[in-house]
Coordinates of C-alpha atoms and ligand atoms in Angstrom, one line a residue:
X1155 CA 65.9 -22.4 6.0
X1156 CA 63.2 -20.4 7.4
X1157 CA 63.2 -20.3 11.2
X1158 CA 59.9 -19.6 13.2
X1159 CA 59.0 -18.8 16.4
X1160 CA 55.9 -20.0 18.4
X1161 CA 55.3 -18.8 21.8
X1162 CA 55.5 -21.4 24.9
X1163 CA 53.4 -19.1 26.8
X1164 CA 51.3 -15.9 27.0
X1165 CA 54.2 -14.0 28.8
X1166 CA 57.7 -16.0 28.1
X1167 CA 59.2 -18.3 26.0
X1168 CA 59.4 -19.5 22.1
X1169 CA 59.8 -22.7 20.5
X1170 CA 62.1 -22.6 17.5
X1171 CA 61.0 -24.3 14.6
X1172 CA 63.0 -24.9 10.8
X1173 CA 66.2 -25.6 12.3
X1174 CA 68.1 -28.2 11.3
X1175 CA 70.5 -29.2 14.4
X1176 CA 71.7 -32.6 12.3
X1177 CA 74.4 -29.6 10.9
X1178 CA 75.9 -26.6 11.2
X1179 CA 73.9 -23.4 11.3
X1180 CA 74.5 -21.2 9.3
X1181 CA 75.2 -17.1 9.9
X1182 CA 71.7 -16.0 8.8
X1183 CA 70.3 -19.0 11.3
X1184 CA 72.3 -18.0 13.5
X1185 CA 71.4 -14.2 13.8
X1186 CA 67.9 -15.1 13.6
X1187 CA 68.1 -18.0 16.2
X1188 CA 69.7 -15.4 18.6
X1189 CA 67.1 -12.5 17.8
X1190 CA 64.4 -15.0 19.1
X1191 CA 66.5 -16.0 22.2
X1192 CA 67.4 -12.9 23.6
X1193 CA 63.4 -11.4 23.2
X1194 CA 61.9 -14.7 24.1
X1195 CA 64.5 -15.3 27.2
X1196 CA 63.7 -18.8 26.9
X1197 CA 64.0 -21.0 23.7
X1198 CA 62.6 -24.4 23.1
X1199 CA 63.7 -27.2 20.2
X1200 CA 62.0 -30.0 19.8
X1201 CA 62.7 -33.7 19.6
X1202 CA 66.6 -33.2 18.3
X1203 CA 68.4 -36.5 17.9
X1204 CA 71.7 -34.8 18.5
X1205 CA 74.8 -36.6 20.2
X1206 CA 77.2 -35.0 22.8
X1207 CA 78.9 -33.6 19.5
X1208 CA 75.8 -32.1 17.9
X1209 CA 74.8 -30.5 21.3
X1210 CA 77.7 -28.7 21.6
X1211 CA 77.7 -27.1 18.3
X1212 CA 74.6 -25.9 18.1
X1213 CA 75.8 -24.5 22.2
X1214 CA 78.6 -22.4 20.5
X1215 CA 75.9 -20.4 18.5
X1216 CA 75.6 -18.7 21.8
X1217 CA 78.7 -17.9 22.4
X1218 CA 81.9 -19.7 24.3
X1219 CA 80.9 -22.6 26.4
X1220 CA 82.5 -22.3 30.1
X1221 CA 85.1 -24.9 30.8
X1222 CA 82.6 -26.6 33.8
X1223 CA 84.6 -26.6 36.9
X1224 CA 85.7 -30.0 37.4
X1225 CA 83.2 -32.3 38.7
X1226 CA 82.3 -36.0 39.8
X1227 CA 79.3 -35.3 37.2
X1228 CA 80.8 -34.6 34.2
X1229 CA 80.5 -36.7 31.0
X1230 CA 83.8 -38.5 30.3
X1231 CA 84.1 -38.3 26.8
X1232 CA 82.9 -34.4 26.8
X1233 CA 83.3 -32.8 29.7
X1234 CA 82.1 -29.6 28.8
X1235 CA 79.0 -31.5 29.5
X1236 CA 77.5 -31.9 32.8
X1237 CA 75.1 -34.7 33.2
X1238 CA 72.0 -34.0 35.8
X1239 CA 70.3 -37.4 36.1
X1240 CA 68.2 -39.6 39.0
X1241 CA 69.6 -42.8 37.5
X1242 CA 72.1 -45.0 39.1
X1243 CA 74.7 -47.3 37.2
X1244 CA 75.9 -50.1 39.9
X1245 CA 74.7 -48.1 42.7
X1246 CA 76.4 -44.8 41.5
X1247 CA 74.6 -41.7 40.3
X1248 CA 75.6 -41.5 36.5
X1249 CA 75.0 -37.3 37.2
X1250 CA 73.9 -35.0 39.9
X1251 CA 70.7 -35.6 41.3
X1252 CA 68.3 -33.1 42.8
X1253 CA 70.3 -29.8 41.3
X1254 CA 68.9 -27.0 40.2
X1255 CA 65.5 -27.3 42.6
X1256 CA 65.0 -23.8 44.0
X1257 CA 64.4 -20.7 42.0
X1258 CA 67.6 -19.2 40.6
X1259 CA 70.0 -17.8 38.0
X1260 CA 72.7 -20.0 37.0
X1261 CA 76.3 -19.6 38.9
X1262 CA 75.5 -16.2 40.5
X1263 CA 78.2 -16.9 43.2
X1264 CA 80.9 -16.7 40.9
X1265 CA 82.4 -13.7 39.3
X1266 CA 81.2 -13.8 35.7
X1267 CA 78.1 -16.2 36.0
X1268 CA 77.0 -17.7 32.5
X1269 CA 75.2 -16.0 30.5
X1270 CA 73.2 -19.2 29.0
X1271 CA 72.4 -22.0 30.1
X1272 CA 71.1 -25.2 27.6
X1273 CA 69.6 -28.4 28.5
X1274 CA 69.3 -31.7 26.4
X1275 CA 66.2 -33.5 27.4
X1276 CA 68.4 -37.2 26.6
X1277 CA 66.0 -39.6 28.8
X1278 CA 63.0 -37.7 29.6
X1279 CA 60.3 -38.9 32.3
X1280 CA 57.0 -39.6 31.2
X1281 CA 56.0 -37.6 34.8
X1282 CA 57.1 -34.5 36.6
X1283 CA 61.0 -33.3 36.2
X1284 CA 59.7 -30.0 34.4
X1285 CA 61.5 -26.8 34.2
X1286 CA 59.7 -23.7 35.2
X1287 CA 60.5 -20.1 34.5
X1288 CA 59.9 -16.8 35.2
X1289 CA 60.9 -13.1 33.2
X1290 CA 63.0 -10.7 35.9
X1291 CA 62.6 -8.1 33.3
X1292 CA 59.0 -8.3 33.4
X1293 CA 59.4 -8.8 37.6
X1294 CA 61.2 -5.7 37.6
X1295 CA 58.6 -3.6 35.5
X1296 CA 55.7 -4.9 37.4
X1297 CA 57.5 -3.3 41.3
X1298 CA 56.4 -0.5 42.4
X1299 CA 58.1 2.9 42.4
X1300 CA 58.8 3.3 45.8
X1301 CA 60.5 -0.7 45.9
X1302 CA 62.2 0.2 42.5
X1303 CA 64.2 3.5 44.6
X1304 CA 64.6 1.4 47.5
X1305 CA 67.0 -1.7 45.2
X1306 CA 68.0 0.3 42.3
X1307 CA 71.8 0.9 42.3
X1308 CA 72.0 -1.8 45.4
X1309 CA 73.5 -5.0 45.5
X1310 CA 73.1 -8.2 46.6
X1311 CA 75.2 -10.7 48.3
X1312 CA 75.1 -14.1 46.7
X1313 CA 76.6 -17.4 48.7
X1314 CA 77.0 -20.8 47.5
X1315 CA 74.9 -22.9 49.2
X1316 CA 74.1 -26.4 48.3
X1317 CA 70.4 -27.0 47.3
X1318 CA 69.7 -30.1 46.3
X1319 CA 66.4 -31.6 47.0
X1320 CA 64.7 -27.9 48.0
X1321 CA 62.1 -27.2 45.3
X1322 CA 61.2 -24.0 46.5
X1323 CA 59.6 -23.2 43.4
X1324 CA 57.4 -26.2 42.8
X1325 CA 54.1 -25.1 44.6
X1326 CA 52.2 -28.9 43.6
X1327 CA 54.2 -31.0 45.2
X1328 CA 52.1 -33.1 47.6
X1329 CA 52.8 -34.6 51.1
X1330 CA 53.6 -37.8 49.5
X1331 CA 56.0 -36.5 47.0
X1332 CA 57.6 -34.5 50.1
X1333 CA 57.8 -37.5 52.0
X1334 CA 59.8 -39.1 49.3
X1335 CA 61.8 -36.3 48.6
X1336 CA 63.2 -35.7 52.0
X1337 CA 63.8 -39.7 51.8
X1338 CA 66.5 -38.4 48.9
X1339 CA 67.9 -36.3 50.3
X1340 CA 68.6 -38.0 53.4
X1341 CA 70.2 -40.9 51.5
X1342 CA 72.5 -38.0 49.4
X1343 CA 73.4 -36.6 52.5
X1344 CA 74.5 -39.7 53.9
X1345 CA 76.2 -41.0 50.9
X1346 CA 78.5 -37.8 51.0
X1347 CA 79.3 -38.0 54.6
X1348 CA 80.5 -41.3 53.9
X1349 CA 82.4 -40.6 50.7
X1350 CA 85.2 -38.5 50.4
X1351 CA 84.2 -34.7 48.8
X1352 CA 84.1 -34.2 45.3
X1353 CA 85.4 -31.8 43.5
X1354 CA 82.7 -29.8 43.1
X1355 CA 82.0 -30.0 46.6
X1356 CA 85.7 -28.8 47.7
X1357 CA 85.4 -26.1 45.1
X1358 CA 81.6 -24.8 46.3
X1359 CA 83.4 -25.1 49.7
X1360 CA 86.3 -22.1 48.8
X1361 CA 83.7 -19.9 46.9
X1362 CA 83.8 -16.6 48.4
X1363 CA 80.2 -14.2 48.6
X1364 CA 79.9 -12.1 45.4
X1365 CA 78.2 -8.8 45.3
X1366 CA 76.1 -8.3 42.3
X1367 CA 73.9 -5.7 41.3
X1368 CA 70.4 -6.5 42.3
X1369 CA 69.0 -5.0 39.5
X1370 CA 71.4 -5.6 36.6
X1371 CA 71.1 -4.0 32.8
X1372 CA 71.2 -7.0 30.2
X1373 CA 74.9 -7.0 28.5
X1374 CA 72.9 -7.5 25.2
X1375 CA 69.1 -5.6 25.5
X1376 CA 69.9 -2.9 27.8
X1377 CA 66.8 -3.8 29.8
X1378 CA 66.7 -3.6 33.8
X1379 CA 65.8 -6.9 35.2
X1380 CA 66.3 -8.0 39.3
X1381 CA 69.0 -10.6 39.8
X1382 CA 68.7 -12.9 42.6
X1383 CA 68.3 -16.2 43.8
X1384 CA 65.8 -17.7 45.8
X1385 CA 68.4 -19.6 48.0
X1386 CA 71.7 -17.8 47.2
X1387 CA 71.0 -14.2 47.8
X1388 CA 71.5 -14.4 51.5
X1389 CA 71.9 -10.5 51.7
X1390 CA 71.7 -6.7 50.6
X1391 CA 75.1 -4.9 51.1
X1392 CA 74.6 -1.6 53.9
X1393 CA 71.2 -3.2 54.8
X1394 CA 70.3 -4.5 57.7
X1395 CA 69.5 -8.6 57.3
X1396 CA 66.2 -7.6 59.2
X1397 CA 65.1 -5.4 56.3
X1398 CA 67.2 -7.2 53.9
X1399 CA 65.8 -10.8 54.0
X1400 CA 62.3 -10.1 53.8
X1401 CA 63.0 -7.5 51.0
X1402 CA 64.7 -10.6 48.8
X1403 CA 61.9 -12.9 49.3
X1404 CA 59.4 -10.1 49.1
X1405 CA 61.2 -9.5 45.2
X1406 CA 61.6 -13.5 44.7
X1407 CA 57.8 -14.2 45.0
X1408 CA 57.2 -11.4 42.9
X1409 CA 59.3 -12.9 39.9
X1410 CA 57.9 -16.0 40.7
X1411 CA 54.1 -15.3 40.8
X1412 CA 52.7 -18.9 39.9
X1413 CA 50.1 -16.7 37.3
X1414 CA 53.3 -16.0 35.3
X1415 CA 55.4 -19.1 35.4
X1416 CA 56.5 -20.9 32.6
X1417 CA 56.2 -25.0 32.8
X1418 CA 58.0 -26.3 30.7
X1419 CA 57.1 -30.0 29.7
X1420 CA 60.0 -32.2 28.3
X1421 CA 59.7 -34.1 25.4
X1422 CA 62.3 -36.6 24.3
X1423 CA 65.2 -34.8 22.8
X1424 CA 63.8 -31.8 23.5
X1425 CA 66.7 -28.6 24.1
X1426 CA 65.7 -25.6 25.9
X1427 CA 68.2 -22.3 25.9
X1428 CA 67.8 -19.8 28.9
X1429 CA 68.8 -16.4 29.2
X1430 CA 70.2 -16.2 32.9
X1431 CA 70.0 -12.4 32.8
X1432 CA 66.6 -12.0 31.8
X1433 CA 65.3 -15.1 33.6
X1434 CA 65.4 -17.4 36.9
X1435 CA 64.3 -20.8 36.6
X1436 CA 64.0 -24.4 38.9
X1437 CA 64.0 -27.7 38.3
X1438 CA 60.6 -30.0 39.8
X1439 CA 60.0 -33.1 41.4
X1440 CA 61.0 -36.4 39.2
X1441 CA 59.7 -39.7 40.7
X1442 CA 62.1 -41.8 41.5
X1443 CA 60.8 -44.6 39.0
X1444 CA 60.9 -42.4 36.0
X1445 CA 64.5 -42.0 34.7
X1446 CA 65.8 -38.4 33.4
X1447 CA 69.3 -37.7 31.9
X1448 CA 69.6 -34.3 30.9
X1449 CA 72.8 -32.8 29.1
X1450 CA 73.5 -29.4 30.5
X1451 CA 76.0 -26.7 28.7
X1452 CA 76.8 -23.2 29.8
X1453 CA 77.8 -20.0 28.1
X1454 CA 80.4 -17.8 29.7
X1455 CA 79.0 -14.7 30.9
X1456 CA 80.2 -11.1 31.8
X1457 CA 80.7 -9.3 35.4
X1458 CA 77.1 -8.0 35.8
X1459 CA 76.2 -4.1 35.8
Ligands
LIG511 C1 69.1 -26.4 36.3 O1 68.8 -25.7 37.2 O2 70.1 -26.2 35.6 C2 68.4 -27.7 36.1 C3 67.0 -27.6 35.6 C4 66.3 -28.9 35.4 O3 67.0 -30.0 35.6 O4 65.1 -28.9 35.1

């Protein structure tokens, strides 16, 4: 089969096309498929009819998917498989809700954060709940000399910090939508006070800060991109927070400059593939009324250099 790639936008992204997901790929797919990831960073298949099953194989093309921490969210009969989702079964959330809604890298507080991350569009809304995301590598071209001396060989200190509800990287949400999203989050909030902690919540308590480089070298390109999070970088080491602080969110909106974000628009069945060290991405604002289940897989990564 002959795969194609089209691009999703001027500056990032591909949709894959000629792959059949209903079976196994095979090796020259499979070589080509990940060609097109890593120089894309993002990879978009359309409208796949895949089960939990069919999800995960086509996953393992990227490599070994991380045995997700244990969480309230997984999905019981895989799960490898965590379930993000704004719908409630008998008044319990069916997966997390809110996750992923600030501008970041996936699991950059642990040691060896994932290298990919994949999505399964299962129930998609028919408004909002996009994905945007923006290229580090590029982010990291496009600084200036004097900013690349001051952060090269520097690194960063990344903190767990719950963000559910932030959607620092959403610039159209409106005064109504904020309204209803701090309504959300006040409910969550609530709802956890009153229950005991998950697991996820115990573990995210015990997780240490991790240093990583703040510009790292893709394990597979060789090319420098800046690695931080919007939210989670809290620090530089041996700089002051003063000088520190403003630096990250100076470097975060540059990444994120709205002229070169990706929006991604979900179809039904859609799968997207992100590379987390070429890439930072955030989930958007999903009206309440409009149900979304999304499937989400990750790829164990490497300590980053
Ligand atoms: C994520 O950050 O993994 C979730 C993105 C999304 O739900 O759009």
């Amino acid at each position: 089969m002959t795969l194609t790639a089209e691009p999703l936008s001027e500056f990032l992204g591909a949709e894959i096309k000629g792959l059949d997901l209903s079976r196994p790929i095979d090796p020259a797919d499979r070589a080509a498929l990940l060609e097109q990831f890593w120089r894309h960073k993002v990879i978009a298949i359309r409208g796949q009819d895949v089960d939990p099953d069919g999800f995960i194989r086509f996953a393992e093309a990227f490599g070994a998917i991380e045995p997700f921490f244990i969480s309230a969210y997984n999905l019981p009969s895989h799960p490898q498989i965590y379930v993000l989702s704004n719908v409630r079964k008998d008044g319990k959330p069916i997966g997390r809700d809110g996750a992923g809604t600030h501008w970041h890298s996936d699991s950059t507080f642990t040691e060896k954060p994932s290298s990919v991350t994949l999505l399964h569009g299962v129930t998609v809304p028919s408004r909002g709940g996009d994905t945007l995301f923006a290229d580090t590598v590029d982010a990291y071209e496009r600084l200036d000399p004097a900013t690349k001396a001051l952060i090269d060989g520097r690194r960063a200190v990344h903190r767990y910090q719950r963000k559910e509800f932030v959607f620092s990287g959403d610039r159209a949400v409106d005064a109504a939508e904020r309204a209803e999203i701090e309504r959300l989050k006040a409910t969550r909030l609530a709802e956890e006070a009153a229950a005991a902690p998950s697991p996820t919540a115990r573990r995210s308590n015990r997780e240490p800060d991790r240093l990583h480089p703040l510009v790292r070298t893709h394990p597979v390109t060789g090319r420098k991109a800046l690695y931080l999070n919007d939210e989670m970088t809290v620090g530089i080491e041996g700089m002051p927070e003063a000088e520190a602080v403003p630096l990250l969110r100076r470097l975060c909106e540059v990444a994120t400059a709205p002229d070169r974000v990706l929006r991604f628009k979900w179809r039904q069945g859609d799968i997207v593939a992100w590379d987390n060290a070429a890439t930072v991405h955030t989930a958007t604002f999903t009206p309440p009324d409009e149900p979304r289940v999304m499937h989400r897989l990750t790829i164990e990564g490497t300590v980053p250099f």
